[in-house]
């Protein structure tokens, strides 16, 4: 069982819909991440929160909007997505951001998104 | 040049074989190194961290060569269950703690 929980596991949405992906961890980790992964490609970093503040935004389009309500929760709000945004969205957490010994990532099982 | 480069796959090996993967990184400020394993349609999971002196975990041995800027992973006595994609991951000190993923190497162990 993964210690990072993501919901929903699968999501199908139209280009005009608004939906959210949710992620939760109870390991006391202070860094949380969103990654996007396409088939046969490595995970691609989107956002990083450290101590509930946005630390890294990899120039992600504004139709993706992250939110970190508290140290255990991370959301990704989706609006007006395109079919090419269909992918596996992975949440991850680590003890800290940037410290070499403490940034081992624990991934959630992912949310598989299909945009019609 | 990609920041983290891995051997192209797929590697198709028989059970019991020894297989080695290499990974090179371009940024000399890289600080910490990892191998992750990702099964088909699953999330990546940490296989092992890579330490300067090299480290072993059962059938898996990881080595780091800072002078040549490469990391290796050796799998001895391959099992069918080792079939997966192996991702080399590097943390670069001067990039705010961002972890850089290699493209991954696919391993298929056949009976």
mmCIF file of C-alpha atoms in Angstrom:
data_model
loop_
_atom_site.group_PDB
_atom_site.id
_atom_site.type_symbol
_atom_site.label_atom_id
_atom_site.label_comp_id
_atom_site.label_asym_id
_atom_site.label_seq_id
_atom_site.Cartn_x
_atom_site.Cartn_y
_atom_site.Cartn_z
ATOM 1 C CA UNK A 1 0.000 0.000 0.000
ATOM 2 C CA UNK A 2 1.277 3.443 -0.919
ATOM 3 C CA UNK A 3 1.614 6.071 1.807
ATOM 4 C CA UNK A 4 0.635 8.819 -0.605
ATOM 5 C CA UNK A 5 -3.022 8.577 -1.536
ATOM 6 C CA UNK A 6 -4.379 10.073 -4.744
ATOM 7 C CA UNK A 7 -7.987 10.461 -5.831
ATOM 8 C CA UNK A 8 -9.582 9.828 -8.200
ATOM 9 C CA UNK A 9 -7.684 6.926 -9.778
ATOM 10 C CA UNK A 10 -9.289 7.639 -13.142
ATOM 11 C CA UNK A 11 -10.898 10.802 -14.479
ATOM 12 C CA UNK A 12 -12.509 11.537 -17.821
ATOM 13 C CA UNK A 13 -13.374 15.148 -18.520
ATOM 14 C CA UNK A 14 -14.423 17.379 -21.365
ATOM 15 C CA UNK A 15 -12.477 20.433 -22.408
ATOM 16 C CA UNK A 16 -14.940 22.775 -20.701
ATOM 17 C CA UNK A 17 -15.095 20.921 -17.376
ATOM 18 C CA UNK A 18 -13.548 21.930 -14.079
ATOM 19 C CA UNK A 19 -12.227 19.102 -11.938
ATOM 20 C CA UNK A 20 -9.656 18.562 -9.206
ATOM 21 C CA UNK A 21 -7.094 15.935 -8.360
ATOM 22 C CA UNK A 22 -6.369 15.323 -4.701
ATOM 23 C CA UNK A 23 -3.335 14.018 -2.869
ATOM 24 C CA UNK A 24 -2.802 13.250 0.800
ATOM 25 C CA UNK A 25 0.163 12.070 2.852
ATOM 26 C CA UNK A 26 0.548 11.509 6.590
ATOM 27 C CA UNK A 27 4.267 10.911 6.770
ATOM 28 C CA UNK A 28 5.027 14.412 8.053
ATOM 29 C CA UNK A 29 6.738 15.285 4.784
ATOM 30 C CA UNK A 30 7.140 19.018 4.154
ATOM 31 C CA UNK A 31 7.628 18.911 0.379
ATOM 32 C CA UNK A 32 4.929 17.835 -2.044
ATOM 33 C CA UNK A 33 5.097 17.531 -5.810
ATOM 34 C CA UNK A 34 2.950 17.185 -8.907
ATOM 35 C CA UNK A 35 4.359 15.289 -11.873
ATOM 36 C CA UNK A 36 2.850 14.555 -15.265
ATOM 37 C CA UNK A 37 3.780 11.336 -17.052
ATOM 38 C CA UNK A 38 3.032 10.321 -20.621
ATOM 39 C CA UNK A 39 3.402 6.751 -21.850
ATOM 40 C CA UNK A 40 7.003 5.560 -22.250
ATOM 41 C CA UNK A 41 8.328 8.869 -20.855
ATOM 42 C CA UNK A 42 9.756 9.754 -17.437
ATOM 43 C CA UNK A 43 7.759 11.826 -14.946
ATOM 44 C CA UNK A 44 7.873 15.519 -15.785
ATOM 45 C CA UNK A 45 7.878 17.946 -12.865
ATOM 46 C CA UNK A 46 5.038 20.472 -12.744
ATOM 47 C CA UNK A 47 4.981 22.028 -9.256
ATOM 48 C CA UNK A 48 6.696 21.729 -5.900
ATOM 49 C CA UNK A 49 5.420 22.975 -2.561
ATOM 50 C CA UNK A 50 7.750 23.309 0.383
ATOM 51 C CA UNK A 51 6.267 24.072 3.785
ATOM 52 C CA UNK A 52 2.955 24.828 2.054
ATOM 53 C CA UNK A 53 4.479 27.485 -0.183
ATOM 54 C CA UNK A 54 4.890 27.115 -3.929
ATOM 55 C CA UNK A 55 8.628 26.729 -4.516
ATOM 56 C CA UNK A 56 8.851 25.526 -8.102
ATOM 57 C CA UNK A 57 6.510 26.081 -11.050
ATOM 58 C CA UNK A 58 7.934 24.568 -14.208
ATOM 59 C CA UNK A 59 6.179 27.069 -16.480
ATOM 60 C CA UNK A 60 3.001 25.046 -16.379
ATOM 61 C CA UNK A 61 -0.008 26.488 -18.299
ATOM 62 C CA UNK A 62 -2.506 28.309 -16.102
ATOM 63 C CA UNK A 63 -5.213 25.763 -16.873
ATOM 64 C CA UNK A 64 -3.431 23.735 -14.155
ATOM 65 C CA UNK A 65 -3.710 25.390 -10.745
ATOM 66 C CA UNK A 66 -2.084 23.837 -7.677
ATOM 67 C CA UNK A 67 -3.193 24.358 -4.115
ATOM 68 C CA UNK A 68 -1.711 23.241 -0.811
ATOM 69 C CA UNK A 69 -4.383 23.724 1.901
ATOM 70 C CA UNK A 70 -2.161 22.237 4.627
ATOM 71 C CA UNK A 71 0.984 20.203 5.081
ATOM 72 C CA UNK A 72 -0.786 16.914 4.337
ATOM 73 C CA UNK A 73 -2.880 17.883 1.333
ATOM 74 C CA UNK A 74 -2.128 18.882 -2.219
ATOM 75 C CA UNK A 75 -4.692 19.589 -4.918
ATOM 76 C CA UNK A 76 -4.424 20.171 -8.635
ATOM 77 C CA UNK A 77 -7.331 22.117 -10.110
ATOM 78 C CA UNK A 78 -8.014 21.509 -13.777
ATOM 79 C CA UNK A 79 -9.913 23.832 -16.091
ATOM 80 C CA UNK A 80 -10.261 24.083 -19.867
ATOM 81 C CA UNK A 81 -7.817 21.261 -20.503
ATOM 82 C CA UNK A 82 -6.776 20.036 -23.927
ATOM 83 C CA UNK A 83 -6.727 16.442 -25.191
ATOM 84 C CA UNK A 84 -2.908 16.534 -25.104
ATOM 85 C CA UNK A 85 -3.140 16.998 -21.325
ATOM 86 C CA UNK A 86 -4.289 13.387 -21.052
ATOM 87 C CA UNK A 87 -1.670 11.634 -18.940
ATOM 88 C CA UNK A 88 -0.927 10.024 -15.597
ATOM 89 C CA UNK A 89 -0.670 12.682 -12.904
ATOM 90 C CA UNK A 90 1.561 11.634 -10.048
ATOM 91 C CA UNK A 91 1.727 13.218 -6.632
ATOM 92 C CA UNK A 92 4.852 12.700 -4.547
ATOM 93 C CA UNK A 93 6.213 13.836 -1.213
ATOM 94 C CA UNK A 94 9.601 14.014 0.469
ATOM 95 C CA UNK A 95 10.840 14.949 3.931
ATOM 96 C CA UNK A 96 12.306 18.198 2.694
ATOM 97 C CA UNK A 97 13.084 19.949 -0.561
ATOM 98 C CA UNK A 98 16.686 20.375 -1.558
ATOM 99 C CA UNK A 99 18.452 18.567 1.246
ATOM 100 C CA UNK A 100 20.356 15.716 -0.291
ATOM 101 C CA UNK A 101 19.504 13.092 2.262
ATOM 102 C CA UNK A 102 15.907 14.014 2.740
ATOM 103 C CA UNK A 103 14.493 14.419 -0.726
ATOM 104 C CA UNK A 104 13.736 10.803 -1.501
ATOM 105 C CA UNK A 105 10.382 10.827 -3.245
ATOM 106 C CA UNK A 106 7.419 8.664 -2.293
ATOM 107 C CA UNK A 107 4.900 8.592 -5.114
ATOM 108 C CA UNK A 108 1.188 8.052 -5.045
ATOM 109 C CA UNK A 109 -0.407 5.565 -7.437
ATOM 110 C CA UNK A 110 -1.436 8.368 -9.756
ATOM 111 C CA UNK A 111 -4.597 9.737 -11.316
ATOM 112 C CA UNK A 112 -5.075 8.721 -14.931
ATOM 113 C CA UNK A 113 -6.675 11.640 -16.754
ATOM 114 C CA UNK A 114 -8.382 11.506 -20.132
ATOM 115 C CA UNK A 115 -9.492 14.751 -21.748
ATOM 116 C CA UNK A 116 -12.061 14.350 -24.494
ATOM 117 C CA UNK B 1 22.654 17.324 -24.209
ATOM 118 C CA UNK B 2 20.143 15.973 -21.684
ATOM 119 C CA UNK B 3 20.996 16.564 -18.031
ATOM 120 C CA UNK B 4 20.582 12.879 -17.205
ATOM 121 C CA UNK B 5 21.069 10.242 -19.881
ATOM 122 C CA UNK B 6 20.513 6.529 -19.660
ATOM 123 C CA UNK B 7 21.304 3.530 -21.805
ATOM 124 C CA UNK B 8 18.673 3.125 -24.486
ATOM 125 C CA UNK B 9 16.496 0.062 -23.990
ATOM 126 C CA UNK B 10 14.870 -2.285 -24.068
ATOM 127 C CA UNK B 11 17.200 -4.835 -22.497
ATOM 128 C CA UNK B 12 15.941 -8.380 -23.089
ATOM 129 C CA UNK B 13 17.768 -10.903 -20.906
ATOM 130 C CA UNK B 14 17.182 -14.503 -19.813
ATOM 131 C CA UNK B 15 16.457 -15.387 -16.211
ATOM 132 C CA UNK B 16 19.636 -15.678 -14.182
ATOM 133 C CA UNK B 17 21.563 -13.196 -16.313
ATOM 134 C CA UNK B 18 23.541 -10.269 -14.966
ATOM 135 C CA UNK B 19 22.578 -6.933 -16.450
ATOM 136 C CA UNK B 20 24.095 -3.480 -15.990
ATOM 137 C CA UNK B 21 22.604 -0.070 -16.611
ATOM 138 C CA UNK B 22 24.599 3.131 -16.883
ATOM 139 C CA UNK B 23 23.479 6.690 -16.400
ATOM 140 C CA UNK B 24 25.468 9.865 -17.026
ATOM 141 C CA UNK B 25 24.761 13.324 -15.671
ATOM 142 C CA UNK B 26 26.003 16.605 -17.000
ATOM 143 C CA UNK B 27 25.868 18.916 -13.983
ATOM 144 C CA UNK B 28 28.882 18.608 -11.700
ATOM 145 C CA UNK B 29 26.848 20.244 -8.912
ATOM 146 C CA UNK B 30 24.743 17.103 -8.688
ATOM 147 C CA UNK B 31 24.522 16.014 -5.088
ATOM 148 C CA UNK B 32 22.434 12.940 -4.631
ATOM 149 C CA UNK B 33 21.566 10.032 -6.846
ATOM 150 C CA UNK B 34 18.879 7.397 -6.937
ATOM 151 C CA UNK B 35 17.571 4.473 -8.908
ATOM 152 C CA UNK B 36 13.802 4.138 -9.114
ATOM 153 C CA UNK B 37 11.874 1.252 -10.551
ATOM 154 C CA UNK B 38 8.579 1.676 -12.367
ATOM 155 C CA UNK B 39 6.355 -1.249 -13.287
ATOM 156 C CA UNK B 40 3.955 -0.919 -16.207
ATOM 157 C CA UNK B 41 1.079 1.454 -15.352
ATOM 158 C CA UNK B 42 2.306 1.861 -11.771
ATOM 159 C CA UNK B 43 4.057 4.647 -9.912
ATOM 160 C CA UNK B 44 7.861 4.860 -9.610
ATOM 161 C CA UNK B 45 9.258 3.367 -6.421
ATOM 162 C CA UNK B 46 12.665 3.920 -4.897
ATOM 163 C CA UNK B 47 14.937 0.985 -5.588
ATOM 164 C CA UNK B 48 18.030 2.377 -3.915
ATOM 165 C CA UNK B 49 19.938 5.544 -3.194
ATOM 166 C CA UNK B 50 23.467 5.644 -4.602
ATOM 167 C CA UNK B 51 26.283 6.469 -2.213
ATOM 168 C CA UNK B 52 29.782 7.639 -3.032
ATOM 169 C CA UNK B 53 31.368 4.428 -1.794
ATOM 170 C CA UNK B 54 28.924 2.265 -3.734
ATOM 171 C CA UNK B 55 26.237 0.187 -2.107
ATOM 172 C CA UNK B 56 24.610 -3.178 -2.404
ATOM 173 C CA UNK B 57 21.158 -4.466 -1.600
ATOM 174 C CA UNK B 58 20.818 -8.165 -2.236
ATOM 175 C CA UNK B 59 21.190 -8.764 -5.970
ATOM 176 C CA UNK B 60 21.432 -5.040 -6.722
ATOM 177 C CA UNK B 61 24.650 -3.019 -6.675
ATOM 178 C CA UNK B 62 24.850 0.706 -7.325
ATOM 179 C CA UNK B 63 28.056 2.598 -8.068
ATOM 180 C CA UNK B 64 28.839 6.288 -8.389
ATOM 181 C CA UNK B 65 31.796 7.739 -10.265
ATOM 182 C CA UNK B 66 31.873 11.481 -9.610
ATOM 183 C CA UNK B 67 34.976 12.082 -11.718
ATOM 184 C CA UNK B 68 33.313 10.630 -14.812
ATOM 185 C CA UNK B 69 29.831 11.727 -13.753
ATOM 186 C CA UNK B 70 28.123 8.412 -14.092
ATOM 187 C CA UNK B 71 26.052 6.048 -12.003
ATOM 188 C CA UNK B 72 25.550 2.369 -12.608
ATOM 189 C CA UNK B 73 23.134 -0.308 -11.485
ATOM 190 C CA UNK B 74 24.049 -3.981 -11.622
ATOM 191 C CA UNK B 75 21.413 -6.672 -11.257
ATOM 192 C CA UNK B 76 22.688 -10.187 -10.651
ATOM 193 C CA UNK B 77 20.717 -13.403 -11.141
ATOM 194 C CA UNK B 78 17.821 -11.626 -12.882
ATOM 195 C CA UNK B 79 14.297 -12.712 -11.991
ATOM 196 C CA UNK B 80 11.160 -12.438 -14.084
ATOM 197 C CA UNK B 81 9.882 -9.975 -11.471
ATOM 198 C CA UNK B 82 12.780 -7.602 -12.238
ATOM 199 C CA UNK B 83 11.068 -6.704 -15.522
ATOM 200 C CA UNK B 84 10.338 -2.993 -15.241
ATOM 201 C CA UNK B 85 11.650 0.413 -16.298
ATOM 202 C CA UNK B 86 14.612 1.653 -14.273
ATOM 203 C CA UNK B 87 14.861 5.403 -13.818
ATOM 204 C CA UNK B 88 18.067 7.198 -12.911
ATOM 205 C CA UNK B 89 17.332 10.285 -10.791
ATOM 206 C CA UNK B 90 19.723 13.073 -9.849
ATOM 207 C CA UNK B 91 19.346 15.939 -7.397
ATOM 208 C CA UNK B 92 21.192 19.067 -8.419
ATOM 209 C CA UNK B 93 22.254 21.401 -5.627
ATOM 210 C CA UNK B 94 21.886 24.613 -7.600
ATOM 211 C CA UNK B 95 18.412 23.877 -8.974
ATOM 212 C CA UNK B 96 16.450 24.336 -5.774
ATOM 213 C CA UNK B 97 16.294 20.681 -4.922
ATOM 214 C CA UNK B 98 14.696 19.654 -8.181
ATOM 215 C CA UNK B 99 15.093 15.991 -9.020
ATOM 216 C CA UNK B 100 16.038 15.313 -12.631
ATOM 217 C CA UNK B 101 14.829 12.054 -14.168
ATOM 218 C CA UNK B 102 16.556 10.137 -16.916
ATOM 219 C CA UNK B 103 14.475 8.711 -19.740
ATOM 220 C CA UNK B 104 14.434 5.273 -18.161
ATOM 221 C CA UNK B 105 15.708 1.910 -19.339
ATOM 222 C CA UNK B 106 13.241 -0.883 -19.927
ATOM 223 C CA UNK B 107 14.269 -4.340 -18.764
ATOM 224 C CA UNK B 108 12.491 -7.487 -19.844
ATOM 225 C CA UNK B 109 13.586 -10.740 -18.206
ATOM 226 C CA UNK B 110 12.483 -13.818 -20.132
ATOM 227 C CA UNK B 111 12.148 -17.408 -18.880
#
